[in-house]
Short mmCIF file of C-alpha atoms in Angstrom, two decimals:
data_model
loop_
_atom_site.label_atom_id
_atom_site.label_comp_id
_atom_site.label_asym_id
_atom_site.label_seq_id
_atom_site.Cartn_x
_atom_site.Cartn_y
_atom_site.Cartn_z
CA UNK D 34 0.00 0.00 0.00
CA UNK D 35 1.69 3.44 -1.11
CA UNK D 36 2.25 5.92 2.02
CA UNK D 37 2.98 8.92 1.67
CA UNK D 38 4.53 9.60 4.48
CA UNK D 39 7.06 6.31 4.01
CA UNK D 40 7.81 7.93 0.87
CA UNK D 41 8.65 11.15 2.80
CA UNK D 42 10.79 9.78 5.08
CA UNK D 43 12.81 8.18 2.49
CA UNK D 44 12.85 11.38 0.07
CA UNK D 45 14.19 12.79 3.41
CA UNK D 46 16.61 9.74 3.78
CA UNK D 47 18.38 10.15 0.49
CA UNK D 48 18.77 13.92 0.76
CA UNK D 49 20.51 13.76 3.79
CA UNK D 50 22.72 10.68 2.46
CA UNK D 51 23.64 13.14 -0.40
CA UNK D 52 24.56 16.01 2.20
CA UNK D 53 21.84 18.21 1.09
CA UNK D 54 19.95 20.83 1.93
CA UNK D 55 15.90 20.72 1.25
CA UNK D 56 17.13 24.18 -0.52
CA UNK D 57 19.50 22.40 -2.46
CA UNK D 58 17.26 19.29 -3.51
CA UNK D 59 14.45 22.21 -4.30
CA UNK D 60 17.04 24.21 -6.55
CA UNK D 61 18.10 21.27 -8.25
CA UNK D 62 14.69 19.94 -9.26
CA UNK D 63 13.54 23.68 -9.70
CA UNK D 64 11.06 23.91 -7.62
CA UNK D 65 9.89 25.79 -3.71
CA UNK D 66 11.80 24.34 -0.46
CA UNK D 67 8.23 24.42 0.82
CA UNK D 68 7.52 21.81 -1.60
CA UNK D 69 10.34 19.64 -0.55
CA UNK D 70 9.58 19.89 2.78
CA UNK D 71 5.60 18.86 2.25
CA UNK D 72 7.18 15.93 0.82
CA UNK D 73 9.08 15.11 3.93
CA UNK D 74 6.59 15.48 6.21
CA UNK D 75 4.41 13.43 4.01
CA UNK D 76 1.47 16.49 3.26
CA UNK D 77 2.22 15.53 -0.41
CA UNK D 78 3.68 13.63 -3.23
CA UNK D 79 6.19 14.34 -5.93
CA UNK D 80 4.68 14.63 -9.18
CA UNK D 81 5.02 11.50 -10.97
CA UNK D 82 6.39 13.78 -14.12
CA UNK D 83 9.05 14.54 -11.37
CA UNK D 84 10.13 10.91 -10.05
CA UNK D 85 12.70 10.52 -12.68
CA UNK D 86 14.34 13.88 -12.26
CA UNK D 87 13.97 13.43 -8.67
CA UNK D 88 15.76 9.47 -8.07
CA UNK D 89 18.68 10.86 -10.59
CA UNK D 90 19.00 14.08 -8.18
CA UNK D 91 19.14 11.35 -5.08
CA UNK D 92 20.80 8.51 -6.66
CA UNK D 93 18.66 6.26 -6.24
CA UNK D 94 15.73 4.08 -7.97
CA UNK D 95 11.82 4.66 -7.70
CA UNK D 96 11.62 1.07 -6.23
CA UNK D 97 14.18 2.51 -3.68
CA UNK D 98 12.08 5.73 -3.24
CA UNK D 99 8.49 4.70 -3.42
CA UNK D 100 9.50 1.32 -1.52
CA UNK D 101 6.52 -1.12 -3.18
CA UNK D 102 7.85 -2.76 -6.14
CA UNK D 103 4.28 -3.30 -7.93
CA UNK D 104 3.37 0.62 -8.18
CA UNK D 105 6.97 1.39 -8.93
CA UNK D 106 6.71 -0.41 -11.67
CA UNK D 107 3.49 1.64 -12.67
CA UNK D 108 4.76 4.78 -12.45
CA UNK D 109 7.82 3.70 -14.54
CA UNK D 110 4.97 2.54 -16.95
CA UNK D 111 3.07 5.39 -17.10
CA UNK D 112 6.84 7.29 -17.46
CA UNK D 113 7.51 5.27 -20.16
CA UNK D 114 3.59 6.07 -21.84
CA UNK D 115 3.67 2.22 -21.53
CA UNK D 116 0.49 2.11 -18.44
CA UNK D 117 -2.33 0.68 -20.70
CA UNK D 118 -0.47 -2.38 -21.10
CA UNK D 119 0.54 -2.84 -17.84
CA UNK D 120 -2.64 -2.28 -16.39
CA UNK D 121 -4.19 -5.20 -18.28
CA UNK D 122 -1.38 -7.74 -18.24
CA UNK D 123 -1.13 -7.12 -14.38
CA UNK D 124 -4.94 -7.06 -13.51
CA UNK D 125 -4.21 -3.78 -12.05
CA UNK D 126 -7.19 -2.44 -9.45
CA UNK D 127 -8.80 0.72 -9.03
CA UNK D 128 -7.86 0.49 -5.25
CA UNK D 129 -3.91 0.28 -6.07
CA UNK D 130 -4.84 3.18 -8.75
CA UNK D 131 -6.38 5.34 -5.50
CA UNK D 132 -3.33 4.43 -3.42
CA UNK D 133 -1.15 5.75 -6.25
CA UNK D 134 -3.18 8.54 -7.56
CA UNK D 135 -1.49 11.16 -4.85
CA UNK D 136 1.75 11.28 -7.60
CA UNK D 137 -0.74 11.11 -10.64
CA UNK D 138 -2.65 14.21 -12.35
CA UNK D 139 -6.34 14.05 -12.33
CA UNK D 140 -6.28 13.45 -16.11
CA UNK D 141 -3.89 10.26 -15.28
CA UNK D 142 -5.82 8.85 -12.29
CA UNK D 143 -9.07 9.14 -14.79
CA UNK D 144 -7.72 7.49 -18.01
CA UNK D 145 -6.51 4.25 -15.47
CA UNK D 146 -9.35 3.78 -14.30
CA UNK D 147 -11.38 3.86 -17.40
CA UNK D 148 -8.03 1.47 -18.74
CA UNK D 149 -9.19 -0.90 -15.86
CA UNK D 150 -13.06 -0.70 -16.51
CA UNK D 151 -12.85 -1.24 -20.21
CA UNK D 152 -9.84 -3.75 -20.50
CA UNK D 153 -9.83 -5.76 -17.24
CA UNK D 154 -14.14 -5.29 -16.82
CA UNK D 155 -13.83 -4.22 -13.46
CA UNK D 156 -16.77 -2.52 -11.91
CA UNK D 157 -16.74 1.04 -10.49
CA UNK D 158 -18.50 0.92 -6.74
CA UNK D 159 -19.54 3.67 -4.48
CA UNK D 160 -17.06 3.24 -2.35
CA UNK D 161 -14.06 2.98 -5.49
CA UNK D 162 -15.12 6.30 -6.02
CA UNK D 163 -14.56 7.83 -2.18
CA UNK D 164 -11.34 6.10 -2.53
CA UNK D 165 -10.00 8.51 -5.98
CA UNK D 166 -12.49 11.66 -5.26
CA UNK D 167 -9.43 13.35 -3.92
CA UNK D 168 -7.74 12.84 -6.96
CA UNK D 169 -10.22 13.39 -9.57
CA UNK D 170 -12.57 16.34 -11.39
CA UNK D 171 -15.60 16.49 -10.02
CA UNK D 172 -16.91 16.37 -13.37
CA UNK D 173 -15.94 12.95 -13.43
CA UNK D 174 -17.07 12.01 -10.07
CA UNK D 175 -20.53 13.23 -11.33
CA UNK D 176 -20.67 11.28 -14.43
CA UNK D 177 -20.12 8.25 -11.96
CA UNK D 178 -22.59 8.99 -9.73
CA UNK D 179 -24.91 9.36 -12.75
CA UNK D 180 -24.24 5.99 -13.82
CA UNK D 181 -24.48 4.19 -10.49
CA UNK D 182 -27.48 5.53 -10.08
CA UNK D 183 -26.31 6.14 -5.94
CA UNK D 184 -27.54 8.98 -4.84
CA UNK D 185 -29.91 7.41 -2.26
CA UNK D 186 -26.64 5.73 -0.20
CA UNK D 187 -26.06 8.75 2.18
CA UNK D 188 -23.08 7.37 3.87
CA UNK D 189 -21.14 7.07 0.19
CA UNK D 190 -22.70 10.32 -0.99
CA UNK D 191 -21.69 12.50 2.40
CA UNK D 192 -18.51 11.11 1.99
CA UNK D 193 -18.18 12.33 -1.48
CA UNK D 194 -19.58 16.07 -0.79
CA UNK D 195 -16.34 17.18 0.60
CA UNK D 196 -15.10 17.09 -3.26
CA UNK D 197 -18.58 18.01 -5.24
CA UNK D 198 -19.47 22.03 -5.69
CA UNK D 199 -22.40 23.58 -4.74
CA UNK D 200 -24.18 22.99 -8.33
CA UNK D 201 -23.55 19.00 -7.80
CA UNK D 202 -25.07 19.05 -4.68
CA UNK D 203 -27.63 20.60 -6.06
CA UNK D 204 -28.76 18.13 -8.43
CA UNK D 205 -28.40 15.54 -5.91
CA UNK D 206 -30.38 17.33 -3.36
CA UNK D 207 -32.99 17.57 -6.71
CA UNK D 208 -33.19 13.56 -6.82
CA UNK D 209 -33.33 12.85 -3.45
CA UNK D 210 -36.54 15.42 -3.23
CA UNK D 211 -38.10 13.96 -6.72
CA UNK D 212 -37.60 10.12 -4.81
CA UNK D 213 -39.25 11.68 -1.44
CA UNK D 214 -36.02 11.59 0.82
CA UNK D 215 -35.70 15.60 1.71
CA UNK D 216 -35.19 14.16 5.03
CA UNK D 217 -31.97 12.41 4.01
CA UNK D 218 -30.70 15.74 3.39
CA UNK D 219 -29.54 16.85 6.66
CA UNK D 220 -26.78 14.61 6.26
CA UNK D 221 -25.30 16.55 3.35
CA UNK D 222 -26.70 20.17 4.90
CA UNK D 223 -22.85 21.37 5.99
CA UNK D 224 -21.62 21.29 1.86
CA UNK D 225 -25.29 22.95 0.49
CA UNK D 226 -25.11 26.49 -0.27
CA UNK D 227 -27.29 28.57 2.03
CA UNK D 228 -29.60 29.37 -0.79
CA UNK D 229 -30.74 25.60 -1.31
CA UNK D 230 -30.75 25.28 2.45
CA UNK D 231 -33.34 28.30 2.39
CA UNK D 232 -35.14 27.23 -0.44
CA UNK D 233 -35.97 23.48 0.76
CA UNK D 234 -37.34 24.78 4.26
CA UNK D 235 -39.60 27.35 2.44
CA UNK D 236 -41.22 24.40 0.24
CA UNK D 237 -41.29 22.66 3.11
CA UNK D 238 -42.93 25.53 4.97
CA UNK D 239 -45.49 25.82 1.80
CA UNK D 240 -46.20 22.32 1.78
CA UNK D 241 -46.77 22.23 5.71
CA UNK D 242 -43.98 19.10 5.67
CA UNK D 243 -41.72 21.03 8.65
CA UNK D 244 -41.15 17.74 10.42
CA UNK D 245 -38.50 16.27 7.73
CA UNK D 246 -36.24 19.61 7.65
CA UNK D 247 -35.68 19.84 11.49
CA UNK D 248 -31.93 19.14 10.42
CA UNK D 249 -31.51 21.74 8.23
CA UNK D 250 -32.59 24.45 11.13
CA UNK D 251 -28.68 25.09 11.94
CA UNK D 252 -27.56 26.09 8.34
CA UNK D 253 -30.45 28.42 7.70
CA UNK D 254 -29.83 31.94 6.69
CA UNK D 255 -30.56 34.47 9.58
CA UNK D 256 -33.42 35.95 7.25
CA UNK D 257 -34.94 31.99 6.33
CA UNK D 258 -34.59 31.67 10.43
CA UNK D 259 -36.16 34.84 11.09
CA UNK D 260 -39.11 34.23 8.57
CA UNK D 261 -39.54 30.61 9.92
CA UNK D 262 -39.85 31.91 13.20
CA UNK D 263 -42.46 34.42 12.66
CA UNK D 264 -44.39 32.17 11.09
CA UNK D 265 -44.40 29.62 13.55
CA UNK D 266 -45.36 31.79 15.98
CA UNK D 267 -48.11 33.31 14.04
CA UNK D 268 -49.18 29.68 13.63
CA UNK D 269 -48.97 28.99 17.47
CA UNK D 270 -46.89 26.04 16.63
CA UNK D 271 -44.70 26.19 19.35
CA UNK D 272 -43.42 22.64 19.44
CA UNK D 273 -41.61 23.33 16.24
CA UNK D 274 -40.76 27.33 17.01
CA UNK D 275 -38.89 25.50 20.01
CA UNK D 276 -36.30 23.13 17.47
CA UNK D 277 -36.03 26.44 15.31
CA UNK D 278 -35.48 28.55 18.77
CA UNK D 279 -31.71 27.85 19.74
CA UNK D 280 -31.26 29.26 15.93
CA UNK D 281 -32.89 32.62 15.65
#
């Protein structure tokens, strides 16, 4: 399984073997000391269009650096423009893909895993895509969602909004209300946009269906609060004025 932060340590390992400076690995691969030093400390990866540049700098070999011999080997494939191949002759999985998509461009990450649907007729799950939604467009992450058909498995889906912007959750949100689940929204409520938070709890308020956006109370605009409130009150229903209450 690829670590970053064993990779880190060993980046760190060879520099000092070399006598170097993280300023003097950064100048010699052209790039920030910061960078070098988020590599160390394992906050992020070399780019794979790096690695080569990088093990000539430290004298040593990506096996050596990346220290797992199977997704050395596919980086040097993908190096080489050589990955398609490998992918299929080694049965390559979409969870060794995730676990090396940290040194892979989104654009890389993508065309792998498409490699591995088409040519080894693996299936993409819910939970493949939670793995790589760090490392891919969210474009793409929607056009997988589409075609799983998943939008009514909340614990996948919350999982996911941390990488989907406001106008994906918004067509989510859409399906869930078409199949009757506005309830299974307040799961997803901290990534909505205020404005779709607002707007659910006035249909709700229209279609006197309060009792399934209870959850939503805590992300409502002061105004949506304020007009919720007053209405309640006008309505005498204090029962629900009291959820809304520690809001206002």
């Amino acid at each position: 399984m690829f670590s970053t932060v064993e990779v880190g340590k060993k980046i760190a390992e060879f520099r000092k073997g070399k006598n170097m400076t993280q300023m003097e690995l950064a100048d010699g691969l052209g790039i920030s000391y910061q960078a070098v030093s988020n590599w160390e400390r394992g906050n992020s990866m070399p780019d794979i269009s790096k690695l080569p540049e990088l093990v000539s700098v430290l004298d040593c070999t990506i096996d050596e650096l990346l220290g797992n011999k199977k997704e050395s080997e596919l980086f040097q494939k993908i190096i080489d423009g050589k990955e398609k191949e490998y992918v299929k002759e080694q049965k390559v999985t979409i969870e060794e893909i995730a676990s090396a998509s940290p040194a892979l461009k989104p654009s890389q990450t993508e065309s792998l895993i498409e490699t591995i649907v088409t040519e080894n007729s693996d299936r993409v799950s819910l939970q493949d895509l939670v793995k790589i939604a760090p490392y891919v467009s969210e474009e793409y992450l929607m056009q997988w969602i589409g075609k799983l058909d998943v939008v009514t498995d909340l614990s996948g889906i919350t999982a996911l909004a941390p990488f989907l912007g406001s106008e994906s959750l918004d067509i989510i949100v859409q399906k869930l209300e078409h199949l009757g689940s506005l309830s299974k929204v307040t799961s997803l409520a901290p990534f909505l946009s205020s404005e779709t938070i607002d707007r659910l709890v006035d249909e709700a308020m229209e279609e006197d269906n309060l009792g399934e956006c209870t959850g939503l109370y805590p992300f409502l605009s002061n105004s949506s609060a304020k007009k919720l409130g007053d209405k309640l009150m006008k309505e005498g229903s204090m029962k629900e004025f009291i959820k809304l209450a520690p809001f206002l």
